[in-house]
PDB file of C-alpha atoms in Angstrom:
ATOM      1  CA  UNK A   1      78.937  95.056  98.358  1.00 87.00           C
ATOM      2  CA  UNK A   2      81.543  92.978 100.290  1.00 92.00           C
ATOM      3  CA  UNK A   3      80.437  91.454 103.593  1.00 93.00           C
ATOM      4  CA  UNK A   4      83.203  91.330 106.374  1.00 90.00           C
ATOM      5  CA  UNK A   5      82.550  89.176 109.740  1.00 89.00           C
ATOM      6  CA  UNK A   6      84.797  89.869 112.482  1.00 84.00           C
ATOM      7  CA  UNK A   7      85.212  87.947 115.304  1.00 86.00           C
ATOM      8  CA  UNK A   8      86.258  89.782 118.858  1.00 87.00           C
ATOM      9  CA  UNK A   9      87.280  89.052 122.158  1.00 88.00           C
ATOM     10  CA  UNK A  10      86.759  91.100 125.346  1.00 88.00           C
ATOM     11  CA  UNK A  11      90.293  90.963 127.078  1.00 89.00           C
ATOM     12  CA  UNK A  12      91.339  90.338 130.433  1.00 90.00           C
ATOM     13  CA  UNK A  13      94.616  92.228 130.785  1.00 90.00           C
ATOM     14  CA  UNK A  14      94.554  95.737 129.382  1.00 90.00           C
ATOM     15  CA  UNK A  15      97.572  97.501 128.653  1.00 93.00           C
ATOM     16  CA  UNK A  16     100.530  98.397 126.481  1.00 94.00           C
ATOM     17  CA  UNK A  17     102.671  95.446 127.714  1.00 95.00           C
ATOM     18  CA  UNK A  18      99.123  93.302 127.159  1.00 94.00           C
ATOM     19  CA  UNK A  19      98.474  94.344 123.307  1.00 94.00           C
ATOM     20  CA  UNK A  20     102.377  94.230 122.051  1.00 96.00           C
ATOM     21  CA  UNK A  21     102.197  90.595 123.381  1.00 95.00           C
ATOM     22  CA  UNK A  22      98.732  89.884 121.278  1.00 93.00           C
ATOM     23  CA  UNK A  23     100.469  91.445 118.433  1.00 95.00           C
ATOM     24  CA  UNK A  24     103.207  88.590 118.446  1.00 97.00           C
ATOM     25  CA  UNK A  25     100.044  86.491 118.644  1.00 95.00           C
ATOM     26  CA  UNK A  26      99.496  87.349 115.561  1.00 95.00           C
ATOM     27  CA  UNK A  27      96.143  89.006 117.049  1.00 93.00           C
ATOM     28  CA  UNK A  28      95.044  92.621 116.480  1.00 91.00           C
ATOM     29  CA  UNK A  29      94.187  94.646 119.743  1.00 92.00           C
ATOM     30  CA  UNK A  30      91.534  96.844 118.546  1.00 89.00           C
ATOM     31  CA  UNK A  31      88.756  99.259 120.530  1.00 85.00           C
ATOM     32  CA  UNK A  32      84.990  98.587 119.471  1.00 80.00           C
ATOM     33  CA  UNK A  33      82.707 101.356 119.944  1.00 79.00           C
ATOM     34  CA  UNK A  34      79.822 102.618 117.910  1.00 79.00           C
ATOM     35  CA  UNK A  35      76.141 103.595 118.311  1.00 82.00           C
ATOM     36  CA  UNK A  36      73.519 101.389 120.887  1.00 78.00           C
ATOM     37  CA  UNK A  37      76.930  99.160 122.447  1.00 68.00           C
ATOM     38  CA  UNK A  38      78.704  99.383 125.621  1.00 67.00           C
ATOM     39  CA  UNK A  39      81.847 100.293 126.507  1.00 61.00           C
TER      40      UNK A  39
END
C-alpha cells in the first residue's frame, strides 16, 4: 500500500474570492475533517 503525506495550511481569509485566488496559486483549497480533529 501507497503512503501519501499531505501538507496543509490553516487559512486566514476564507471565502470564494479567497480559494479562486489559491487556485491560481497553484494551491488546492480543501476542508479537513475526520474523526478526534477540530474544526
Amino acid at each position: 500500500m501507497h503512503q501519501l503525506t499531505v501538507a496543509a495550511h490553516e487559512r486566514e481569509i476564507k471565502g470564494k474570492g479567497a480559494a479562486r485566488k489559491l487556485r491560481k496559486m497553484n494551491k488546492l483549497p480543501a476542508i479537513f475533517y475526520g474523526p478526534r480533529t477540530e474544526p
